[in-house]
PDB file of C-alpha atoms in Angstrom:
ATOM      1  CA  MET L  10     -28.777  85.845  20.267  1.00  0.00           C
ATOM      2  CA  MET L  11     -25.699  84.415  18.501  1.00  0.00           C
ATOM      3  CA  LYS L  12     -23.047  85.634  20.410  1.00  0.00           C
ATOM      4  CA  ILE L  13     -21.972  84.246  23.771  1.00  0.00           C
ATOM      5  CA  ASN L  14     -21.913  86.895  26.498  1.00  0.00           C
ATOM      6  CA  ASP L  15     -19.276  88.589  27.723  1.00  0.00           C
ATOM      7  CA  SER L  16     -20.391  87.174  31.345  1.00  0.00           C
ATOM      8  CA  ILE L  17     -18.571  83.622  30.420  1.00  0.00           C
ATOM      9  CA  GLU L  18     -15.032  84.284  30.579  1.00  0.00           C
ATOM     10  CA  LYS L  19     -13.645  80.952  29.583  1.00  0.00           C
ATOM     11  CA  ARG L  20     -13.957  77.899  27.424  1.00  0.00           C
ATOM     12  CA  LYS L  21     -14.177  75.629  30.552  1.00  0.00           C
ATOM     13  CA  ASN L  22     -16.966  76.970  31.104  1.00  0.00           C
ATOM     14  CA  LEU L  23     -19.076  75.933  28.354  1.00  0.00           C
ATOM     15  CA  PRO L  24     -21.462  73.023  27.456  1.00  0.00           C
ATOM     16  CA  MET L  25     -19.596  70.198  25.450  1.00  0.00           C
ATOM     17  CA  TYR L  26     -22.135  70.149  23.260  1.00  0.00           C
ATOM     18  CA  VAL L  27     -21.193  74.166  22.509  1.00  0.00           C
ATOM     19  CA  LEU L  28     -17.211  73.639  22.560  1.00  0.00           C
ATOM     20  CA  LEU L  29     -17.976  70.821  19.280  1.00  0.00           C
ATOM     21  CA  HIS L  30     -19.638  73.744  17.299  1.00  0.00           C
ATOM     22  CA  LEU L  31     -16.585  75.870  18.166  1.00  0.00           C
ATOM     23  CA  SER L  32     -14.286  73.374  17.399  1.00  0.00           C
ATOM     24  CA  PHE L  33     -12.924  72.660  13.466  1.00  0.00           C
ATOM     25  CA  LEU L  34     -13.128  69.635  11.221  1.00  0.00           C
ATOM     26  CA  SER L  35     -10.236  67.478  12.052  1.00  0.00           C
ATOM     27  CA  PRO L  36      -7.634  68.572   9.342  1.00  0.00           C
ATOM     28  CA  SER L  37      -6.787  64.846   8.787  1.00  0.00           C
ATOM     29  CA  ASN L  38      -9.856  64.418   7.653  1.00  0.00           C
ATOM     30  CA  THR L  39     -11.165  67.462   5.680  1.00  0.00           C
ATOM     31  CA  LYS L  40     -10.373  66.322   1.966  1.00  0.00           C
ATOM     32  CA  SER L  41     -12.329  63.026   3.001  1.00  0.00           C
ATOM     33  CA  PHE L  42     -15.632  64.936   4.183  1.00  0.00           C
ATOM     34  CA  VAL L  43     -15.036  67.097   0.804  1.00  0.00           C
ATOM     35  CA  ALA L  44     -14.743  64.361  -1.237  1.00  0.00           C
ATOM     36  CA  VAL L  45     -17.636  62.327   0.145  1.00  0.00           C
ATOM     37  CA  PHE L  46     -19.470  65.436   0.573  1.00  0.00           C
ATOM     38  CA  THR L  47     -19.629  66.499  -3.094  1.00  0.00           C
ATOM     39  CA  PHE L  48     -18.579  63.529  -4.897  1.00  0.00           C
ATOM     40  CA  ILE L  49     -20.813  60.617  -3.340  1.00  0.00           C
ATOM     41  CA  MET L  50     -23.853  62.611  -1.750  1.00  0.00           C
ATOM     42  CA  LEU L  51     -24.058  64.782  -3.693  1.00  0.00           C
ATOM     43  CA  ASP L  52     -23.066  63.250  -7.355  1.00  0.00           C
ATOM     44  CA  LEU L  53     -25.573  60.405  -6.082  1.00  0.00           C
ATOM     45  CA  SER L  54     -28.594  62.773  -7.731  1.00  0.00           C
ATOM     46  CA  LEU L  55     -26.786  63.753 -10.935  1.00  0.00           C
ATOM     47  CA  LEU L  56     -27.563  60.952 -13.851  1.00  0.00           C
ATOM     48  CA  PRO L  57     -31.285  61.031 -12.483  1.00  0.00           C
ATOM     49  CA  LEU L  58     -31.347  64.677 -12.131  1.00  0.00           C
ATOM     50  CA  LEU L  59     -29.709  65.417 -15.250  1.00  0.00           C
ATOM     51  CA  TYR L  60     -31.105  62.980 -17.930  1.00  0.00           C
ATOM     52  CA  PRO L  61     -33.586  63.398 -19.339  1.00  0.00           C
ATOM     53  CA  LYS L  62     -33.377  66.291 -19.824  1.00  0.00           C
ATOM     54  CA  VAL L  63     -35.693  68.813 -18.582  1.00  0.00           C
ATOM     55  CA  ASN L  64     -34.704  72.237 -19.528  1.00  0.00           C
ATOM     56  CA  ILE L  65     -35.392  74.140 -16.041  1.00  0.00           C
ATOM     57  CA  ILE L  66     -34.479  71.716 -14.033  1.00  0.00           C
ATOM     58  CA  ASN L  67     -31.167  71.731 -15.895  1.00  0.00           C
ATOM     59  CA  LEU L  68     -31.281  75.195 -15.825  1.00  0.00           C
ATOM     60  CA  ILE L  69     -30.662  75.716 -12.405  1.00  0.00           C
ATOM     61  CA  SER L  70     -28.548  72.916 -11.027  1.00  0.00           C
ATOM     62  CA  ILE L  71     -25.581  72.436 -13.853  1.00  0.00           C
ATOM     63  CA  PRO L  72     -24.187  76.107 -12.227  1.00  0.00           C
ATOM     64  CA  LEU L  73     -24.932  75.362  -8.414  1.00  0.00           C
ATOM     65  CA  ILE L  74     -23.065  71.678  -9.353  1.00  0.00           C
ATOM     66  CA  VAL L  75     -20.113  73.335 -10.995  1.00  0.00           C
ATOM     67  CA  ILE L  76     -19.934  75.873  -8.203  1.00  0.00           C
ATOM     68  CA  ALA L  77     -20.058  72.841  -5.728  1.00  0.00           C
ATOM     69  CA  HIS L  78     -17.692  70.751  -7.924  1.00  0.00           C
ATOM     70  CA  LEU L  79     -15.369  73.211  -8.068  1.00  0.00           C
ATOM     71  CA  TRP L  80     -14.757  74.384  -5.143  1.00  0.00           C
ATOM     72  CA  ALA L  81     -14.243  70.842  -3.764  1.00  0.00           C
ATOM     73  CA  ILE L  82     -11.211  70.694  -6.170  1.00  0.00           C
ATOM     74  CA  ARG L  83     -10.007  73.720  -4.526  1.00  0.00           C
ATOM     75  CA  LEU L  84     -10.065  72.405  -1.335  1.00  0.00           C
ATOM     76  CA  LEU L  85      -9.010  69.402  -2.430  1.00  0.00           C
ATOM     77  CA  PHE L  86      -5.890  71.041  -3.184  1.00  0.00           C
ATOM     78  CA  LYS L  87      -5.181  73.204  -0.622  1.00  0.00           C
ATOM     79  CA  ASN L  88      -3.635  72.571   2.340  1.00  0.00           C
ATOM     80  CA  PRO L  89      -6.333  72.020   5.294  1.00  0.00           C
ATOM     81  CA  TYR L  90      -5.215  74.448   7.622  1.00  0.00           C
ATOM     82  CA  SER L  91      -5.633  77.297   5.595  1.00  0.00           C
ATOM     83  CA  THR L  92      -8.789  76.851   5.018  1.00  0.00           C
ATOM     84  CA  GLN L  93     -10.170  75.453   8.529  1.00  0.00           C
ATOM     85  CA  PHE L  94     -12.940  78.167   8.569  1.00  0.00           C
ATOM     86  CA  GLU L  95     -13.324  77.778   4.829  1.00  0.00           C
ATOM     87  CA  THR L  96     -14.256  73.853   4.804  1.00  0.00           C
ATOM     88  CA  ILE L  97     -16.908  74.338   7.634  1.00  0.00           C
ATOM     89  CA  LEU L  98     -18.805  77.086   5.046  1.00  0.00           C
ATOM     90  CA  PHE L  99     -18.010  74.779   1.798  1.00  0.00           C
ATOM     91  CA  MET L 100     -19.564  72.140   4.084  1.00  0.00           C
ATOM     92  CA  GLY L 101     -22.581  74.319   4.920  1.00  0.00           C
ATOM     93  CA  VAL L 102     -23.317  75.632   1.528  1.00  0.00           C
ATOM     94  CA  ASN L 103     -22.835  72.098  -0.244  1.00  0.00           C
ATOM     95  CA  GLY L 104     -25.809  71.566   1.858  1.00  0.00           C
ATOM     96  CA  VAL L 105     -27.824  73.911   0.818  1.00  0.00           C
ATOM     97  CA  ILE L 106     -26.740  72.994  -3.097  1.00  0.00           C
ATOM     98  CA  GLY L 107     -27.517  69.551  -1.970  1.00  0.00           C
ATOM     99  CA  ALA L 108     -31.394  70.255  -0.880  1.00  0.00           C
ATOM    100  CA  ILE L 109     -32.309  72.013  -3.800  1.00  0.00           C
ATOM    101  CA  CYS L 110     -30.348  69.719  -6.078  1.00  0.00           C
ATOM    102  CA  TYR L 111     -32.422  66.683  -4.491  1.00  0.00           C
ATOM    103  CA  PHE L 112     -36.069  68.572  -4.279  1.00  0.00           C
ATOM    104  CA  LEU L 113     -35.418  69.380  -7.853  1.00  0.00           C
ATOM    105  CA  LEU L 114     -35.080  65.198  -8.848  1.00  0.00           C
ATOM    106  CA  ILE L 115     -38.273  64.522  -6.283  1.00  0.00           C
ATOM    107  CA  GLN L 116     -40.400  67.383  -8.410  1.00  0.00           C
ATOM    108  CA  LYS L 117     -38.944  65.602 -11.599  1.00  0.00           C
ATOM    109  CA  THR L 118     -39.729  62.464 -10.127  1.00  0.00           C
ATOM    110  CA  ALA L 119     -43.453  62.604  -9.400  1.00  0.00           C
ATOM    111  CA  TYR L 120     -44.294  64.491 -12.848  1.00  0.00           C
ATOM    112  CA  PHE L 121     -42.649  62.526 -14.890  1.00  0.00           C
ATOM    113  CA  ASN L 122     -42.918  58.640 -13.212  1.00  0.00           C
ATOM    114  CA  LEU L 123     -44.970  59.299 -10.418  1.00  0.00           C
ATOM    115  CA  GLY L 124     -47.806  61.302 -12.864  1.00  0.00           C
ATOM    116  CA  ILE L 125     -48.376  63.664 -10.294  1.00  0.00           C
ATOM    117  CA  GLU L 126     -49.853  67.115 -12.068  1.00  0.00           C
ATOM    118  CA  ALA L 127     -51.533  68.703  -9.380  1.00  0.00           C
ATOM    119  CA  VAL L 128     -51.102  72.094  -8.979  1.00  0.00           C
ATOM    120  CA  SER L 129     -51.532  71.559  -5.399  1.00  0.00           C
ATOM    121  CA  TYR L 130     -49.097  69.114  -4.641  1.00  0.00           C
ATOM    122  CA  TYR L 131     -45.796  71.006  -6.041  1.00  0.00           C
ATOM    123  CA  VAL L 132     -47.406  74.164  -3.954  1.00  0.00           C
ATOM    124  CA  ILE L 133     -47.715  72.241  -0.387  1.00  0.00           C
ATOM    125  CA  SER L 134     -44.711  70.236  -1.391  1.00  0.00           C
ATOM    126  CA  THR L 135     -42.371  73.262  -1.765  1.00  0.00           C
ATOM    127  CA  LEU L 136     -44.047  74.680   1.393  1.00  0.00           C
ATOM    128  CA  ILE L 137     -42.956  71.836   3.271  1.00  0.00           C
ATOM    129  CA  PHE L 138     -38.925  71.772   1.819  1.00  0.00           C
ATOM    130  CA  ILE L 139     -39.035  75.738   3.402  1.00  0.00           C
ATOM    131  CA  GLY L 140     -40.451  74.936   6.312  1.00  0.00           C
ATOM    132  CA  VAL L 141     -38.187  71.940   7.072  1.00  0.00           C
ATOM    133  CA  PHE L 142     -34.940  74.501   6.017  1.00  0.00           C
ATOM    134  CA  VAL L 143     -36.768  77.070   8.785  1.00  0.00           C
ATOM    135  CA  GLY L 144     -37.546  74.593  11.084  1.00  0.00           C
ATOM    136  CA  PHE L 145     -33.667  73.130  11.076  1.00  0.00           C
ATOM    137  CA  VAL L 146     -32.187  76.985  11.371  1.00  0.00           C
ATOM    138  CA  PHE L 147     -34.622  77.327  14.368  1.00  0.00           C
ATOM    139  CA  TYR L 148     -33.520  74.491  16.029  1.00  0.00           C
ATOM    140  CA  GLN L 149     -30.333  75.017  15.837  1.00  0.00           C
ATOM    141  CA  THR L 150     -30.501  78.584  16.399  1.00  0.00           C
ATOM    142  CA  LYS L 151     -32.688  77.963  19.410  1.00  0.00           C
ATOM    143  CA  LYS L 152     -29.863  75.174  20.253  1.00  0.00           C
ATOM    144  CA  TYR L 153     -27.245  77.680  21.286  1.00  0.00           C
ATOM    145  CA  ALA L 154     -28.875  81.108  22.480  1.00  0.00           C
ATOM    146  CA  ASN L 155     -28.371  82.402  25.816  1.00  0.00           C
ATOM    147  CA  ILE L 156     -25.896  79.880  26.380  1.00  0.00           C
ATOM    148  CA  GLU L 157     -25.285  81.419  30.002  1.00  0.00           C
ATOM    149  CA  ASP L 158     -28.737  80.994  30.804  1.00  0.00           C
ATOM    150  CA  LYS L 159     -29.035  77.351  30.352  1.00  0.00           C
ATOM    151  CA  ILE L 160     -25.932  77.026  32.474  1.00  0.00           C
ATOM    152  CA  SER L 161     -26.770  79.268  35.386  1.00  0.00           C
ATOM    153  CA  LYS L 162     -30.434  76.947  35.598  1.00  0.00           C
ATOM    154  CA  ASN L 163     -28.880  73.695  34.279  1.00  0.00           C
ATOM    155  CA  LYS L 164     -32.082  72.618  31.531  1.00  0.00           C
ATOM    156  CA  LYS L 165     -31.585  69.682  29.903  1.00  0.00           C
ATOM    157  CA  LYS L 166     -32.279  70.134  25.702  1.00  0.00           C
ATOM    158  CA  ASN L 167     -35.497  69.480  24.519  1.00  0.00           C
ATOM    159  CA  GLN L 168     -34.502  67.180  21.462  1.00  0.00           C
ATOM    160  CA  ASN L 169     -38.257  67.223  20.166  1.00  0.00           C
ATOM    161  CA  ALA L 170     -37.378  70.061  17.775  1.00  0.00           C
ATOM    162  CA  LYS L 171     -34.896  67.831  15.835  1.00  0.00           C
ATOM    163  CA  TYR L 172     -37.644  65.574  14.611  1.00  0.00           C
ATOM    164  CA  ALA L 173     -40.208  67.707  13.707  1.00  0.00           C
ATOM    165  CA  ALA L 174     -38.935  68.937  10.789  1.00  0.00           C
ATOM    166  CA  VAL L 175     -38.521  64.745   9.489  1.00  0.00           C
ATOM    167  CA  ILE L 176     -41.728  64.482  10.538  1.00  0.00           C
ATOM    168  CA  ALA L 177     -43.264  67.274   8.504  1.00  0.00           C
ATOM    169  CA  ILE L 178     -42.551  65.877   5.105  1.00  0.00           C
ATOM    170  CA  PHE L 179     -44.658  63.261   5.611  1.00  0.00           C
ATOM    171  CA  PRO L 180     -48.444  64.984   4.703  1.00  0.00           C
ATOM    172  CA  ALA L 181     -45.962  65.484   1.202  1.00  0.00           C
ATOM    173  CA  LEU L 182     -45.034  61.600   0.815  1.00  0.00           C
ATOM    174  CA  GLY L 183     -48.808  60.655   1.563  1.00  0.00           C
ATOM    175  CA  TYR L 184     -50.015  62.176  -1.756  1.00  0.00           C
ATOM    176  CA  SER L 185     -47.468  59.785  -3.245  1.00  0.00           C
ATOM    177  CA  VAL L 186     -47.967  57.040  -1.656  1.00  0.00           C
ATOM    178  CA  SER L 187     -51.640  57.126  -3.027  1.00  0.00           C
ATOM    179  CA  GLN L 188     -50.226  57.162  -6.260  1.00  0.00           C
ATOM    180  CA  LEU L 189     -48.771  53.535  -5.362  1.00  0.00           C
ATOM    181  CA  ALA L 190     -51.973  51.539  -4.783  1.00  0.00           C
ATOM    182  CA  MET L 191     -51.766  50.211  -9.004  1.00  0.00           C
ATOM    183  CA  ASP L 192     -49.880  47.019  -8.799  1.00  0.00           C
ATOM    184  CA  GLN L 193     -47.461  48.285 -11.281  1.00  0.00           C
ATOM    185  CA  SER L 194     -43.717  47.701 -10.732  1.00  0.00           C
ATOM    186  CA  ASP L 195     -42.006  50.557 -12.394  1.00  0.00           C
ATOM    187  CA  LEU L 196     -44.447  53.212  -9.944  1.00  0.00           C
ATOM    188  CA  ILE L 197     -43.261  51.226  -7.163  1.00  0.00           C
ATOM    189  CA  MET L 198     -39.707  51.612  -8.012  1.00  0.00           C
ATOM    190  CA  TYR L 199     -40.218  55.318  -8.800  1.00  0.00           C
ATOM    191  CA  GLY L 200     -42.595  55.298  -5.437  1.00  0.00           C
ATOM    192  CA  VAL L 201     -39.417  54.148  -2.961  1.00  0.00           C
ATOM    193  CA  MET L 202     -36.722  56.523  -4.914  1.00  0.00           C
ATOM    194  CA  TYR L 203     -39.375  59.077  -4.037  1.00  0.00           C
ATOM    195  CA  PHE L 204     -39.028  58.422  -0.546  1.00  0.00           C
ATOM    196  CA  VAL L 205     -35.627  58.113  -0.630  1.00  0.00           C
ATOM    197  CA  PHE L 206     -34.769  61.276  -1.994  1.00  0.00           C
ATOM    198  CA  TRP L 207     -36.808  63.321   0.457  1.00  0.00           C
ATOM    199  CA  ILE L 208     -34.049  61.399   3.090  1.00  0.00           C
ATOM    200  CA  PHE L 209     -31.309  63.329   1.564  1.00  0.00           C
ATOM    201  CA  VAL L 210     -33.456  66.499   1.268  1.00  0.00           C
ATOM    202  CA  VAL L 211     -33.551  66.133   4.993  1.00  0.00           C
ATOM    203  CA  LEU L 212     -30.086  65.449   5.217  1.00  0.00           C
ATOM    204  CA  MET L 213     -28.842  68.188   3.549  1.00  0.00           C
ATOM    205  CA  ILE L 214     -31.211  70.555   4.639  1.00  0.00           C
ATOM    206  CA  TYR L 215     -29.293  69.509   8.452  1.00  0.00           C
ATOM    207  CA  PHE L 216     -26.266  70.085   7.048  1.00  0.00           C
ATOM    208  CA  ALA L 217     -26.428  73.380   5.711  1.00  0.00           C
ATOM    209  CA  ALA L 218     -28.048  74.318   9.146  1.00  0.00           C
ATOM    210  CA  ARG L 219     -25.806  73.046  10.832  1.00  0.00           C
ATOM    211  CA  PHE L 220     -22.509  73.978   9.211  1.00  0.00           C
ATOM    212  CA  LEU L 221     -23.966  77.377   8.417  1.00  0.00           C
ATOM    213  CA  HIS L 222     -25.018  78.066  11.794  1.00  0.00           C
ATOM    214  CA  GLN L 223     -21.534  76.558  12.998  1.00  0.00           C
ATOM    215  CA  TYR L 224     -19.669  79.518   9.996  1.00  0.00           C
ATOM    216  CA  VAL L 225     -21.732  82.613  11.791  1.00  0.00           C
ATOM    217  CA  TYR L 226     -21.371  81.246  15.555  1.00  0.00           C
ATOM    218  CA  MET L 227     -17.408  80.646  15.754  1.00  0.00           C
ATOM    219  CA  LYS L 228     -17.145  84.057  13.747  1.00  0.00           C
ATOM    220  CA  LEU L 229     -19.058  85.853  16.546  1.00  0.00           C
ATOM    221  CA  ASN L 230     -16.584  83.475  19.220  1.00  0.00           C
ATOM    222  CA  MET L 231     -13.135  83.548  18.096  1.00  0.00           C
ATOM    223  CA  ARG L 232     -12.222  84.524  21.943  1.00  0.00           C
ATOM    224  CA  PHE L 233     -13.830  80.894  21.822  1.00  0.00           C
ATOM    225  CA  VAL L 234     -12.373  79.093  18.503  1.00  0.00           C
ATOM    226  CA  ILE L 235      -8.690  77.353  18.853  1.00  0.00           C
ATOM    227  CA  PHE L 236      -7.719  76.483  15.464  1.00  0.00           C
ATOM    228  CA  GLU L 237      -5.805  73.274  14.193  1.00  0.00           C
ATOM    229  CA  ASN L 238      -2.269  73.595  14.129  1.00  0.00           C
ATOM    230  CA  PRO L 239       0.288  71.176  12.889  1.00  0.00           C
ATOM    231  CA  GLY L 240       2.092  68.709  14.150  1.00  0.00           C
ATOM    232  CA  LYS L 241       5.737  69.049  15.029  1.00  0.00           C
ATOM    233  CA  LYS L 242       6.534  65.901  11.873  1.00  0.00           C
ATOM    234  CA  GLU L 243       4.367  68.059   9.568  1.00  0.00           C
ATOM    235  CA  MET L 244       6.251  71.660   9.796  1.00  0.00           C
ATOM    236  CA  LYS L 245       9.435  69.943   9.854  1.00  0.00           C
ATOM    237  CA  GLN L 246       8.268  68.405   6.525  1.00  0.00           C
ATOM    238  CA  ALA L 247       6.513  71.732   5.123  1.00  0.00           C
ATOM    239  CA  ASP L 248       9.919  73.793   6.481  1.00  0.00           C
ATOM    240  CA  ALA L 249      12.176  71.046   4.421  1.00  0.00           C
ATOM    241  CA  GLU L 250      10.128  72.147   1.013  1.00  0.00           C
ATOM    242  CA  GLY L 251      10.599  75.410   1.492  1.00  0.00           C
ATOM    243  CA  LYS L 252       6.469  76.173   2.094  1.00  0.00           C
ATOM    244  CA  GLY L 253       5.428  77.023   5.158  1.00  0.00           C
ATOM    245  CA  TYR L 254       1.978  77.016   6.969  1.00  0.00           C
ATOM    246  CA  ILE L 255      -1.424  79.271   6.697  1.00  0.00           C
ATOM    247  CA  ILE L 256      -3.300  78.638   9.659  1.00  0.00           C
ATOM    248  CA  LYS L 257      -7.625  80.461   9.430  1.00  0.00           C
TER     249      LYS L 257
END
């Protein structure tokens, strides 16, 4: 399903959205992507996630956050031309880590701040979390499957699946809305935060599904993959410093 049929021989025969999926992040922007994704988007969850302390949440989240930060620091010090595939894998894995951290933050907010104690809520919200993940993976897989058939039939892409996963979170959100009936400013504030954390969960899941699929898709279709190469100025500078470029 993920490997492009041998009947398609040239890159120019592929749809533009497929070519984009077979392309690397621009090396000039790689470090910015890594820094923003890790030290802003992921780290926004740190303070409310780790304080007040909840042992089980810290036990799960701290190792994941440490892995994400160590990997990000490594990429920031590496030549971006030598980490083109690794950066895509990093973005996907970091999406998984971010989705888990923000989901844990949702559950922490629901229990400690919104006072939701019903076991059914935690079961349903977890199933929805898994369902959204599966939905985005299915969307990515379907979007890039059977490319040769889509080219020959010239079908329009169906975008509805993109929004189905987002819509799926609202049954769980509805439970928190009912908790806001009381006129308490703190409860309203935490309710708003709860909604925002769900938005981050969906965003992180999208990044995870998108980049992990892209990583595997590119590996399976290497004949269509073109690595980004440094310019002449960068090559001359590297030669002057006695350094070479490893492109991978």
